[in-house]
CSV table of C-alpha atoms (C1' of nucleotides) in Angstrom, one decimal:
chain,number,residue,atom,x,y,z
T,192,MET,CA,90.6,120.8,102.9
T,193,LEU,CA,87.5,121.3,100.7
T,194,LEU,CA,84.1,120.5,102.1
T,195,VAL,CA,81.3,120.1,99.6
T,196,GLU,CA,78.0,120.0,101.5
T,197,ASP,CA,74.8,121.9,101.0
T,198,ASP,CA,73.2,121.3,104.3
T,199,ARG,CA,74.1,124.5,106.1
T,200,VAL,CA,73.8,123.2,109.6
T,201,LEU,CA,76.0,120.1,109.0
T,202,ALA,CA,78.5,122.2,107.0
T,203,ASP,CA,78.9,124.7,109.8
T,204,LEU,CA,79.3,122.0,112.3
T,205,LEU,CA,82.0,120.3,110.4
T,206,VAL,CA,83.8,123.5,109.6
T,207,TRP,CA,83.9,124.3,113.3
T,208,HIS,CA,85.2,120.9,114.2
T,209,PHE,CA,87.9,120.8,111.5
T,210,GLU,CA,89.1,124.4,112.2
T,211,ARG,CA,89.6,123.3,115.8
T,212,GLU,CA,91.8,120.5,114.4
T,213,GLN,CA,94.0,123.1,112.6
T,214,PHE,CA,92.7,122.5,109.2
T,215,VAL,CA,92.4,125.2,106.6
T,216,ILE,CA,88.9,124.5,105.2
T,217,ARG,CA,86.8,125.9,102.4
T,218,GLN,CA,83.2,125.1,101.9
T,219,THR,CA,80.6,125.1,99.1
T,220,GLY,CA,77.3,123.4,98.4
T,221,ASP,CA,77.6,123.4,94.6
T,222,GLY,CA,79.2,120.8,92.4
T,223,ASP,CA,80.5,123.1,89.7
T,224,GLU,CA,81.9,125.5,92.2
T,225,ALA,CA,83.5,122.5,94.0
T,226,LEU,CA,85.4,121.6,90.8
T,227,LEU,CA,86.7,125.2,90.4
T,228,LEU,CA,87.7,125.4,94.1
T,229,ALA,CA,89.6,122.1,93.9
T,230,GLU,CA,91.6,123.4,90.8
T,231,GLU,CA,92.3,126.7,92.4
T,232,PHE,CA,93.1,125.8,96.0
T,233,ALA,CA,94.6,122.3,95.5
T,234,PRO,CA,93.1,121.0,98.8
T,235,ASP,CA,94.8,118.3,100.8
T,236,ILE,CA,91.6,116.3,101.0
T,237,VAL,CA,88.0,116.6,99.7
T,238,LEU,CA,84.8,115.8,101.7
T,239,LEU,CA,82.0,115.2,99.3
T,240,ASP,CA,78.3,115.0,99.7
T,241,TRP,CA,76.5,113.0,97.0
T,242,MET,CA,73.3,115.1,96.8
T,243,ILE,CA,74.3,118.6,96.0
T,244,ASP,CA,73.4,121.4,93.6
T,245,GLY,CA,74.8,121.4,90.1
T,246,VAL,CA,77.0,118.5,89.2
T,247,SER,CA,76.3,115.5,91.5
T,248,GLY,CA,78.8,114.4,94.0
T,249,ILE,CA,79.6,111.1,92.3
T,250,GLU,CA,80.3,113.1,89.1
T,251,VAL,CA,82.5,115.6,90.9
T,252,CYS,CA,84.4,112.6,92.2
T,253,ARG,CA,84.9,111.2,88.7
T,254,ARG,CA,86.0,114.5,87.3
T,255,LEU,CA,88.4,115.2,90.1
T,256,ARG,CA,90.0,111.8,89.3
T,257,ARG,CA,90.2,112.5,85.6
T,258,SER,CA,91.9,115.9,85.8
T,259,PRO,CA,95.7,115.5,86.2
T,260,ALA,CA,95.9,118.4,88.7
T,261,THR,CA,93.5,116.7,91.2
T,262,ALA,CA,93.8,113.0,90.3
T,263,ASN,CA,95.7,112.2,93.5
T,264,VAL,CA,93.6,114.2,96.0
T,265,PRO,CA,92.0,111.9,98.5
T,266,ILE,CA,88.2,112.0,98.6
T,267,ILE,CA,85.8,110.9,101.4
T,268,MET,CA,82.2,110.6,100.3
T,269,LEU,CA,79.7,111.7,102.9
T,270,THR,CA,76.1,111.0,102.2
T,271,ALA,CA,72.7,109.8,103.3
T,272,ARG,CA,72.6,107.2,100.6
T,273,GLY,CA,73.3,104.1,102.7
T,274,GLU,CA,72.5,101.4,100.3
T,275,GLU,CA,75.3,98.9,99.9
T,276,SER,CA,75.2,99.4,96.1
T,277,ASP,CA,75.7,103.2,96.6
T,278,ARG,CA,78.6,102.6,98.9
T,279,VAL,CA,80.3,100.2,96.4
T,280,ARG,CA,79.6,102.6,93.6
T,281,GLY,CA,81.1,105.5,95.5
T,282,LEU,CA,84.2,103.5,96.3
T,283,GLU,CA,84.6,102.2,92.8
T,284,THR,CA,84.4,105.7,91.4
T,285,GLY,CA,87.5,106.6,93.1
T,286,ALA,CA,86.5,107.7,96.6
T,287,ASP,CA,88.9,106.7,99.4
T,288,ASP,CA,86.3,106.2,102.0
T,289,TYR,CA,82.5,106.4,102.3
T,290,LEU,CA,80.6,107.5,105.3
T,291,THR,CA,76.9,107.2,105.8
T,292,LYS,CA,74.8,110.0,107.5
T,293,PRO,CA,74.3,110.3,110.3
T,294,PHE,CA,77.9,110.0,111.5
T,295,SER,CA,79.8,111.6,114.3
T,296,PRO,CA,82.4,114.3,113.6
T,297,ARG,CA,84.8,112.4,115.7
T,298,GLU,CA,84.7,109.4,113.4
T,299,LEU,CA,85.0,111.5,110.3
T,300,ILE,CA,88.0,113.2,111.8
T,301,ALA,CA,89.5,109.8,112.5
T,302,ARG,CA,88.9,108.7,109.0
T,303,VAL,CA,90.4,111.9,107.6
T,304,GLY,CA,93.4,111.1,109.7
T,305,ALA,CA,93.6,107.6,108.4
T,306,VAL,CA,93.4,108.6,104.8
T,307,LEU,CA,95.9,111.5,105.2
T,308,ARG,CA,98.3,109.3,107.1
T,309,ARG,CA,98.3,107.1,104.0
T,310,VAL,CA,98.4,109.7,101.3
T,311,ARG,CA,100.5,112.4,102.7
T,312,PRO,CA,102.3,111.3,105.8
T,313,ALA,CA,103.5,114.8,106.1
T,314,LEU,CA,100.1,116.1,106.8
T,315,ALA,CA,99.2,113.6,109.4
T,316,GLY,CA,101.8,114.2,112.0
T,317,GLU,CA,105.1,114.6,110.2
T,318,ALA,CA,104.3,118.2,109.4
T,319,LEU,CA,105.9,120.8,111.7
T,320,ARG,CA,104.1,124.1,112.0
T,321,TYR,CA,104.7,127.3,113.8
T,322,ALA,CA,102.9,130.6,113.1
T,323,ASP,CA,102.7,130.7,109.3
T,324,VAL,CA,105.6,128.4,108.8
T,325,GLU,CA,105.1,124.9,107.6
T,326,MET,CA,107.7,122.2,107.2
T,327,ASP,CA,107.1,118.9,105.4
T,328,VAL,CA,109.9,116.7,106.7
T,329,VAL,CA,109.3,113.9,104.3
T,330,ALA,CA,109.2,116.1,101.2
T,331,HIS,CA,112.0,118.2,102.5
T,332,LYS,CA,110.0,121.4,101.9
T,333,VAL,CA,109.4,124.6,103.8
T,334,ARG,CA,106.6,127.1,103.2
T,335,ARG,CA,105.8,130.4,104.9
T,336,GLY,CA,102.3,131.7,104.3
T,337,GLY,CA,101.9,129.1,101.5
T,338,LYS,CA,105.0,130.3,99.6
T,339,ALA,CA,108.0,128.0,99.2
T,340,VAL,CA,111.1,128.9,101.1
T,341,PRO,CA,114.4,127.7,99.6
T,342,LEU,CA,116.8,126.4,102.3
T,343,GLY,CA,120.2,124.7,102.3
T,344,PRO,CA,120.6,121.4,104.2
T,345,THR,CA,122.0,123.0,107.4
T,346,GLU,CA,119.4,125.8,107.5
T,347,PHE,CA,116.8,123.1,107.0
T,348,ARG,CA,118.0,121.1,110.0
T,349,LEU,CA,118.4,124.2,112.1
T,350,LEU,CA,114.8,125.3,111.4
T,351,ARG,CA,113.6,121.8,112.0
T,352,HIS,CA,115.2,121.7,115.4
T,353,LEU,CA,113.7,125.0,116.3
T,354,LEU,CA,110.3,123.9,115.1
T,355,GLU,CA,110.5,120.8,117.2
T,356,HIS,CA,110.9,123.0,120.3
T,357,PRO,CA,109.1,126.3,119.6
T,358,GLY,CA,109.7,129.1,122.0
T,359,ARG,CA,112.6,127.5,123.7
T,360,VAL,CA,116.0,129.2,123.8
T,361,PHE,CA,119.0,127.2,122.7
T,362,SER,CA,122.6,128.2,123.3
T,363,ARG,CA,125.0,128.0,120.5
T,364,GLU,CA,126.6,125.0,122.0
T,365,ARG,CA,123.2,123.2,122.2
T,366,LEU,CA,122.5,124.1,118.6
T,367,LEU,CA,125.8,122.7,117.4
T,368,ASP,CA,125.1,119.5,119.3
T,369,ALA,CA,121.6,119.1,117.8
T,370,VAL,CA,122.0,120.4,114.3
T,371,TRP,CA,125.6,119.5,113.4
T,372,ALA,CA,127.3,116.1,113.5
T,373,HIS,CA,127.9,115.4,117.1
T,374,ASP,CA,131.7,115.3,116.8
T,375,ALA,CA,132.0,118.4,114.7
T,376,GLU,CA,134.5,120.9,116.1
T,377,ILE,CA,133.1,124.1,114.8
T,378,GLU,CA,133.4,127.7,115.8
T,379,LEU,CA,130.5,128.9,117.9
T,380,ARG,CA,130.0,132.0,115.9
T,381,THR,CA,129.3,129.9,112.9
T,382,VAL,CA,125.9,129.3,114.4
T,383,ASP,CA,125.2,133.1,114.1
T,384,VAL,CA,125.9,132.9,110.4
T,385,HIS,CA,123.5,130.1,109.8
T,386,VAL,CA,120.8,131.8,111.9
T,387,ARG,CA,121.3,134.9,109.8
T,388,ARG,CA,120.9,132.9,106.6
T,389,LEU,CA,117.8,131.2,107.9
T,390,ARG,CA,116.3,134.5,108.9
T,391,LYS,CA,117.1,136.0,105.5
T,392,ALA,CA,115.4,133.1,103.7
T,393,LEU,CA,112.3,133.1,106.0
T,394,ASN,CA,111.8,136.9,105.9
T,395,GLU,CA,112.2,137.1,102.1
T,396,GLY,CA,108.5,138.0,101.7
T,397,GLY,CA,109.0,141.0,103.9
T,398,ARG,CA,107.4,139.4,106.9
T,399,GLY,CA,108.4,139.9,110.5
T,400,ASP,CA,111.3,138.0,112.1
T,401,LEU,CA,110.5,134.7,113.7
T,402,ILE,CA,113.8,134.1,115.5
T,403,ARG,CA,114.4,135.9,118.7
T,404,THR,CA,118.0,136.7,119.8
T,405,VAL,CA,118.5,136.3,123.5
T,406,ARG,CA,121.6,138.2,124.4
T,407,SER,CA,124.3,136.1,126.0
T,408,ALA,CA,122.0,133.0,125.9
T,409,GLY,CA,121.2,132.0,122.3
T,410,TYR,CA,118.3,131.9,119.9
T,411,ALA,CA,114.6,130.9,120.0
T,412,LEU,CA,111.7,130.5,117.7
T,413,ASP,CA,109.2,133.3,118.6
T,414,ALA,CA,106.4,134.8,116.7
T,415,ASN,CA,106.9,138.2,118.3
T,416,ALA,CA,110.6,138.2,117.8
T,417,ASP,CA,111.1,141.8,117.0
W,294,MET,CA,96.5,89.2,101.4
W,295,LEU,CA,96.3,88.0,105.1
W,296,LEU,CA,93.0,87.4,106.7
W,297,VAL,CA,92.9,87.2,110.5
W,298,GLU,CA,89.5,86.0,111.5
W,299,ASP,CA,88.5,83.2,113.9
W,300,ASP,CA,85.0,82.7,112.8
W,301,ARG,CA,85.4,79.7,110.5
W,302,VAL,CA,82.2,80.3,108.5
W,303,LEU,CA,82.9,84.0,107.8
W,304,ALA,CA,86.6,83.2,107.1
W,305,ASP,CA,85.7,80.5,104.5
W,306,LEU,CA,83.2,82.8,102.9
W,307,LEU,CA,85.7,85.7,102.5
W,308,VAL,CA,88.5,83.4,101.3
W,309,TRP,CA,86.1,82.1,98.6
W,310,HIS,CA,85.2,85.6,97.5
W,311,PHE,CA,88.7,87.0,97.4
W,312,GLU,CA,90.1,84.0,95.6
W,313,ARG,CA,87.5,84.6,93.0
W,314,GLU,CA,88.9,88.1,92.7
W,315,GLN,CA,92.4,86.7,92.0
W,316,PHE,CA,93.8,87.4,95.5
W,317,VAL,CA,96.4,85.1,97.0
W,318,ILE,CA,95.1,84.8,100.5
W,319,ARG,CA,96.3,83.2,103.7
W,320,GLN,CA,94.1,82.9,106.8
W,321,THR,CA,94.5,82.5,110.6
W,322,GLY,CA,92.4,83.0,113.6
W,323,ASP,CA,95.3,83.6,116.0
W,324,GLY,CA,97.0,86.9,116.8
W,325,ASP,CA,100.5,85.6,117.4
W,326,GLU,CA,100.4,83.5,114.2
W,327,ALA,CA,99.1,86.6,112.3
W,328,LEU,CA,102.2,88.5,113.3
W,329,LEU,CA,104.5,85.7,112.1
W,330,LEU,CA,102.6,85.3,108.8
W,331,ALA,CA,102.8,89.0,108.2
W,332,GLU,CA,106.5,89.0,108.7
W,333,GLU,CA,107.0,86.0,106.5
W,334,PHE,CA,104.7,86.5,103.6
W,335,ALA,CA,104.7,90.3,103.4
W,336,PRO,CA,101.0,90.5,102.4
W,337,ASP,CA,99.8,93.4,100.3
W,338,ILE,CA,97.0,94.0,102.7
W,339,VAL,CA,95.7,92.7,106.1
W,340,LEU,CA,92.1,92.1,107.1
W,341,LEU,CA,91.9,92.0,110.9
W,342,ASP,CA,89.3,90.9,113.3
W,343,TRP,CA,89.4,92.6,116.7
W,344,MET,CA,88.3,89.6,118.8
W,345,ILE,CA,90.7,86.8,118.1
W,346,ASP,CA,92.7,84.3,120.0
W,347,GLY,CA,96.2,85.2,121.3
W,348,VAL,CA,97.1,88.9,120.9
W,349,SER,CA,94.1,91.0,120.3
W,350,GLY,CA,93.4,92.5,116.9
W,351,ILE,CA,94.1,96.1,118.0
W,352,GLU,CA,97.4,95.0,119.4
W,353,VAL,CA,98.3,93.1,116.2
W,354,CYS,CA,97.6,96.3,114.4
W,355,ARG,CA,99.8,98.3,116.7
W,356,ARG,CA,102.7,95.8,116.4
W,357,LEU,CA,102.4,95.6,112.6
W,358,ARG,CA,102.8,99.4,112.5
W,359,ARG,CA,105.7,99.3,114.8
W,360,SER,CA,107.8,96.8,112.9
W,361,PRO,CA,109.7,98.3,110.0
W,362,ALA,CA,109.0,95.3,107.8
W,363,THR,CA,105.2,95.7,108.0
W,364,ALA,CA,104.8,99.4,108.9
W,365,ASN,CA,103.4,100.2,105.5
W,366,VAL,CA,101.0,97.3,105.0
W,367,PRO,CA,97.5,98.6,104.7
W,368,ILE,CA,95.1,97.2,107.4
W,369,ILE,CA,91.3,97.0,107.4
W,370,MET,CA,89.7,96.2,110.7
W,371,LEU,CA,86.8,94.0,110.5
W,372,THR,CA,84.8,93.5,113.7
W,373,ALA,CA,81.5,93.3,115.6
W,374,ARG,CA,82.5,96.1,117.8
W,375,GLY,CA,80.5,98.9,116.3
W,376,GLU,CA,80.7,101.6,119.0
W,377,GLU,CA,82.0,104.9,117.7
W,378,SER,CA,84.7,104.9,120.2
W,379,ASP,CA,85.9,101.5,119.0
W,380,ARG,CA,86.0,102.7,115.4
W,381,VAL,CA,87.9,105.8,116.3
W,382,ARG,CA,90.3,103.8,118.4
W,383,GLY,CA,90.9,101.4,115.5
W,384,LEU,CA,91.5,104.1,113.0
W,385,GLU,CA,93.8,106.0,115.3
W,386,THR,CA,95.9,102.9,116.0
W,387,GLY,CA,96.8,102.8,112.4
W,388,ALA,CA,94.0,101.0,110.6
W,389,ASP,CA,93.3,102.3,107.1
W,390,ASP,CA,89.6,101.4,107.3
W,391,TYR,CA,87.1,100.0,109.8
W,392,LEU,CA,84.2,97.8,108.8
W,393,THR,CA,81.5,96.7,111.3
W,394,LYS,CA,79.9,93.3,111.1
W,395,PRO,CA,77.7,92.3,109.6
W,396,PHE,CA,78.9,93.6,106.2
W,397,SER,CA,78.6,92.4,102.7
W,398,PRO,CA,81.6,90.8,101.0
W,399,ARG,CA,81.0,93.1,98.1
W,400,GLU,CA,81.5,96.2,100.2
W,401,LEU,CA,84.6,94.7,101.7
W,402,ILE,CA,86.0,94.0,98.3
W,403,ALA,CA,85.2,97.6,97.2
W,404,ARG,CA,87.0,98.9,100.3
W,405,VAL,CA,90.0,96.7,99.8
W,406,GLY,CA,90.0,98.1,96.2
W,407,ALA,CA,89.9,101.7,97.5
W,408,VAL,CA,92.7,101.1,99.9
W,409,LEU,CA,94.9,99.3,97.5
W,410,ARG,CA,94.3,101.9,94.8
W,411,ARG,CA,95.7,104.4,97.2
W,412,VAL,CA,98.6,102.5,98.6
W,413,ARG,CA,99.8,100.4,95.7
W,414,PRO,CA,98.0,101.7,92.6
W,415,ALA,CA,99.8,99.2,90.5
W,416,LEU,CA,98.2,96.3,92.4
W,417,ALA,CA,94.7,97.6,91.8
W,418,GLY,CA,95.2,97.7,88.0
W,419,GLU,CA,95.3,101.5,88.1
W,420,ALA,CA,97.4,103.7,86.1
W,421,LEU,CA,99.9,105.7,88.1
W,422,ARG,CA,99.5,109.5,87.6
W,423,TYR,CA,101.3,112.5,88.6
W,424,ALA,CA,101.0,115.9,87.0
W,425,ASP,CA,100.8,115.1,83.2
W,426,VAL,CA,102.7,111.8,83.6
W,427,GLU,CA,100.8,108.6,83.2
W,428,MET,CA,102.1,105.1,83.7
W,429,ASP,CA,100.4,101.9,82.8
W,430,VAL,CA,102.2,99.4,84.9
W,431,VAL,CA,100.7,96.3,83.2
W,432,ALA,CA,101.3,97.5,79.6
W,433,HIS,CA,104.7,98.8,80.7
W,434,LYS,CA,104.0,102.2,79.0
W,435,VAL,CA,104.6,105.7,80.1
W,436,ARG,CA,103.1,108.9,78.6
W,437,ARG,CA,103.6,112.5,79.3
W,438,GLY,CA,101.0,114.9,78.1
W,439,GLY,CA,99.6,112.1,76.0
W,440,LYS,CA,102.9,111.4,74.2
W,441,ALA,CA,104.7,108.1,74.6
W,442,VAL,CA,108.0,108.2,76.6
W,443,PRO,CA,110.5,105.5,75.8
W,444,LEU,CA,112.1,104.2,79.0
W,445,GLY,CA,114.6,101.4,79.8
W,446,PRO,CA,113.7,98.8,82.4
W,447,THR,CA,115.6,100.5,85.2
W,448,GLU,CA,114.3,103.9,84.4
W,449,PHE,CA,110.8,102.5,84.4
W,450,ARG,CA,111.2,100.9,87.8
W,451,LEU,CA,112.7,104.1,89.1
W,452,LEU,CA,109.9,106.3,87.8
W,453,ARG,CA,107.4,103.8,89.1
W,454,HIS,CA,108.8,104.0,92.6
W,455,LEU,CA,108.7,107.8,92.5
W,456,LEU,CA,105.2,107.8,91.2
W,457,GLU,CA,104.1,105.6,94.1
W,458,HIS,CA,105.3,108.1,96.6
W,459,PRO,CA,105.1,111.5,94.9
W,460,GLY,CA,106.7,114.4,96.6
W,461,ARG,CA,108.7,112.3,99.0
W,462,VAL,CA,112.5,112.6,99.0
W,463,PHE,CA,114.4,109.3,98.7
W,464,SER,CA,118.1,109.0,99.5
W,465,ARG,CA,120.3,107.2,97.0
W,466,GLU,CA,120.4,104.2,99.4
W,467,ARG,CA,116.7,104.0,99.6
W,468,LEU,CA,116.3,104.1,95.9
W,469,LEU,CA,118.9,101.4,95.4
W,470,ASP,CA,116.9,99.2,97.9
W,471,ALA,CA,113.6,99.9,96.2
W,472,VAL,CA,114.5,99.9,92.6
W,473,TRP,CA,117.4,97.5,92.3
W,474,ALA,CA,117.6,93.9,93.5
W,475,HIS,CA,117.8,94.0,97.2
W,476,ASP,CA,121.2,92.4,97.4
W,477,ALA,CA,122.8,94.5,94.6
W,478,GLU,CA,126.0,96.1,95.6
W,479,ILE,CA,126.0,99.1,93.4
W,480,GLU,CA,127.8,102.4,93.5
W,481,LEU,CA,125.6,105.1,95.0
W,482,ARG,CA,126.5,107.5,92.2
W,483,THR,CA,125.0,105.2,89.7
W,484,VAL,CA,121.6,106.4,90.9
W,485,ASP,CA,122.5,109.9,89.6
W,486,VAL,CA,123.1,108.6,86.2
W,487,HIS,CA,119.8,106.8,86.0
W,488,VAL,CA,118.0,109.9,87.3
W,489,ARG,CA,119.6,111.9,84.6
W,490,ARG,CA,118.5,109.4,81.9
W,491,LEU,CA,115.0,109.4,83.3
W,492,ARG,CA,115.0,113.2,83.4
W,493,LYS,CA,116.2,113.4,79.8
W,494,ALA,CA,113.6,111.0,78.6
W,495,LEU,CA,110.7,112.8,80.5
W,496,ASN,CA,111.8,116.3,79.4
W,497,GLU,CA,112.2,115.4,75.8
W,498,GLY,CA,109.2,117.4,74.8
W,499,GLY,CA,110.7,120.5,76.2
W,500,ARG,CA,108.7,120.4,79.4
W,501,GLY,CA,109.8,121.4,82.9
W,502,ASP,CA,111.7,119.1,85.0
W,503,LEU,CA,109.7,116.8,87.3
W,504,ILE,CA,112.4,115.5,89.5
W,505,ARG,CA,113.7,117.7,92.3
W,506,THR,CA,117.2,117.3,93.5
W,507,VAL,CA,117.5,117.8,97.3
W,508,ARG,CA,121.1,118.4,98.0
W,509,SER,CA,122.7,116.0,100.5
W,510,ALA,CA,119.4,114.2,100.7
W,511,GLY,CA,118.3,112.6,97.4
W,512,TYR,CA,115.6,113.0,94.8
W,513,ALA,CA,111.9,113.5,94.7
W,514,LEU,CA,109.1,113.7,92.2
W,515,ASP,CA,107.8,117.3,92.3
W,516,ALA,CA,105.8,119.3,89.7
W,517,ASN,CA,107.6,122.5,90.7
W,518,ALA,CA,111.0,120.9,90.5
W,519,ASP,CA,113.0,123.7,89.1
Y,161,DT,C1',126.5,85.8,65.4
Y,162,DG,C1',126.1,90.6,64.9
Y,163,DA,C1',123.9,94.8,66.1
Y,164,DA,C1',121.5,97.6,69.1
Y,165,DG,C1',120.3,98.9,73.4
Y,166,DC,C1',120.9,98.9,78.4
Y,167,DT,C1',123.8,99.2,82.6
Y,168,DG,C1',127.4,100.3,85.8
Y,169,DT,C1',131.7,103.0,86.6
Y,170,DA,C1',135.1,106.4,86.4
Y,171,DA,C1',136.5,111.1,85.5
Y,172,DC,C1',135.9,115.9,85.4
Y,173,DA,C1',133.9,120.4,85.6
Y,174,DG,C1',130.8,123.5,87.8
Y,175,DC,C1',128.2,125.0,91.4
Y,176,DC,C1',126.3,125.5,95.8
Y,177,DG,C1',126.8,125.2,100.6
Y,178,DT,C1',129.8,125.9,104.4
Y,179,DG,C1',133.0,127.7,107.9
Y,180,DT,C1',135.8,131.6,109.1
Y,181,DC,C1',137.2,136.3,109.5
Y,182,DG,C1',137.1,141.3,110.1
Y,183,DC,C1',134.5,145.1,110.9
Y,184,DA,C1',130.2,147.6,111.9
Y,185,DA,C1',126.3,148.0,114.8
Y,186,DA,C1',123.7,147.3,118.8
Y,187,DG,C1',123.0,146.3,123.9
Y,188,DC,C1',124.3,146.9,128.5
Y,189,DG,C1',126.3,148.7,132.7
Y,190,DG,C1',128.5,152.3,134.9
Z,152,DC,C1',128.2,159.6,127.6
Z,153,DC,C1',131.7,156.0,127.4
Z,154,DG,C1',133.6,151.5,127.0
Z,155,DC,C1',133.0,146.7,126.9
Z,156,DT,C1',130.6,142.8,125.3
Z,157,DT,C1',127.7,140.5,122.1
Z,158,DT,C1',125.6,140.2,117.7
Z,159,DG,C1',124.8,141.3,112.7
Z,160,DC,C1',126.7,141.6,108.2
Z,161,DG,C1',129.3,141.1,104.0
Z,162,DA,C1',133.0,138.8,101.7
Z,163,DC,C1',135.8,135.0,100.6
Z,164,DA,C1',138.1,130.6,100.0
Z,165,DC,C1',137.6,125.8,100.4
Z,166,DG,C1',135.4,121.4,99.9
Z,167,DG,C1',131.9,118.5,98.8
Z,168,DC,C1',128.0,117.3,96.0
Z,169,DT,C1',125.8,117.0,91.7
Z,170,DG,C1',125.4,117.1,86.4
Z,171,DT,C1',127.3,115.4,82.5
Z,172,DT,C1',129.9,112.7,79.4
Z,173,DA,C1',132.4,108.8,77.7
Z,174,DC,C1',133.3,104.0,77.7
Z,175,DA,C1',133.4,99.0,78.4
Z,176,DG,C1',130.8,95.0,79.5
Z,177,DC,C1',126.5,92.8,79.2
Z,178,DT,C1',122.0,91.3,77.7
Z,179,DT,C1',118.6,90.9,74.1
Z,180,DC,C1',116.7,90.1,69.8
Z,181,DA,C1',116.7,89.3,65.0
DNA sequence: TGAAGCTGTAACAGCCGTGTCGCAAAGCGG
DNA sequence: CCGCTTTGCGACACGGCTGTTACAGCTTCA
């Protein structure tokens, strides 16, 4: 998420609120810098004040829409300009929503939720997270620390199941039931092999193990696995 | 478009405005009837008053979201309930936008435009874009990096569908449903062949592949496909 | 009516994912 | 320290999935 707002007090307030909602947020009060940050960090959504230093908010909006790299980023305009003509102009320039100051953080969060639900369903509830692992179920993608992790279908389903119940220990039997076809007659030890493959893929970047082995019980997702 | 509003005067005013904007609009003031109409006419967007006869607006919203046939229809709530808690509740129930009476028809039209641009860009007269690909739906033209890409009708519809949901993985069944006639009984593998033809056409200029194959799942549009 | 283009299907080759095995390594209890 | 149990590891063969090509039937347009 990228917040473009030059009012320090409001900016800090919003950053605090959104970080509490698990957003990764960057902030600037300058239009030119906003464009650079948007290119570089490919935010999931942009909150944009109209009256800022450098390039104006409406112009930032226009340029974001024009650049292929950012053309699809959702934008919520966030401004004191409450005239109907301003609102219409903002929306017609390509903003997805337009909120007039003063507004409550709660409403803004709700609107961000509504827009994200529409644009990237994965980000508004269908994304599974644990520690620095992120799974986009719809796009069928997994990232750890922002870096893509290539997984086979079975490894993907296995990780998905673990992410849906983080911390919980599953016996091999339970995992076979949950991850494999329910009528599959498969050797129990096969689970070990897939856990191993999943571990290998996840730890590729030299990071710590996320899967804890519980002797004579099974496996669990656990940030302090080692 | 479906308008659910029991205030006759406001309803007539809005119908007049939207018909002038080339919308095909149906109107009712009753919640139960609204649900039936939504099923039957599959509107592109729903404008929904909170306080109506029969099932309440918020409940209509919830049920539209729950039914598979209407789960993806964009909804704008349109009501006199201006309390922040009402707005948040509306948005969290699945509404895409929330407008408090009184509002100007012009702003509503702008917001309808913003939502449609997001959900069905083709309907809002917008070009579809992803990475360096640009599709003009009306003119039936596709360009990549500014250079025209010749596509057959099926390839065009296939790409269009992918562009409308970038990043998302579609199974072959889903693609057959979305891209081919809904009653077509076609071999699943046929999708592969069309994907290949589309890939070939798009990558003619020696650019990287934009379509990601997800083994045992389907295909997705993805800038980092390889 | 003829040619060109588009579409759906079948066939085949190559590759990736999967399940299993044997052995090494690590816990665990005495 | 020893022996037993459980888990990790590498290798391998099989099977299924996907990419690719060729071809025949069909539509479209001149």
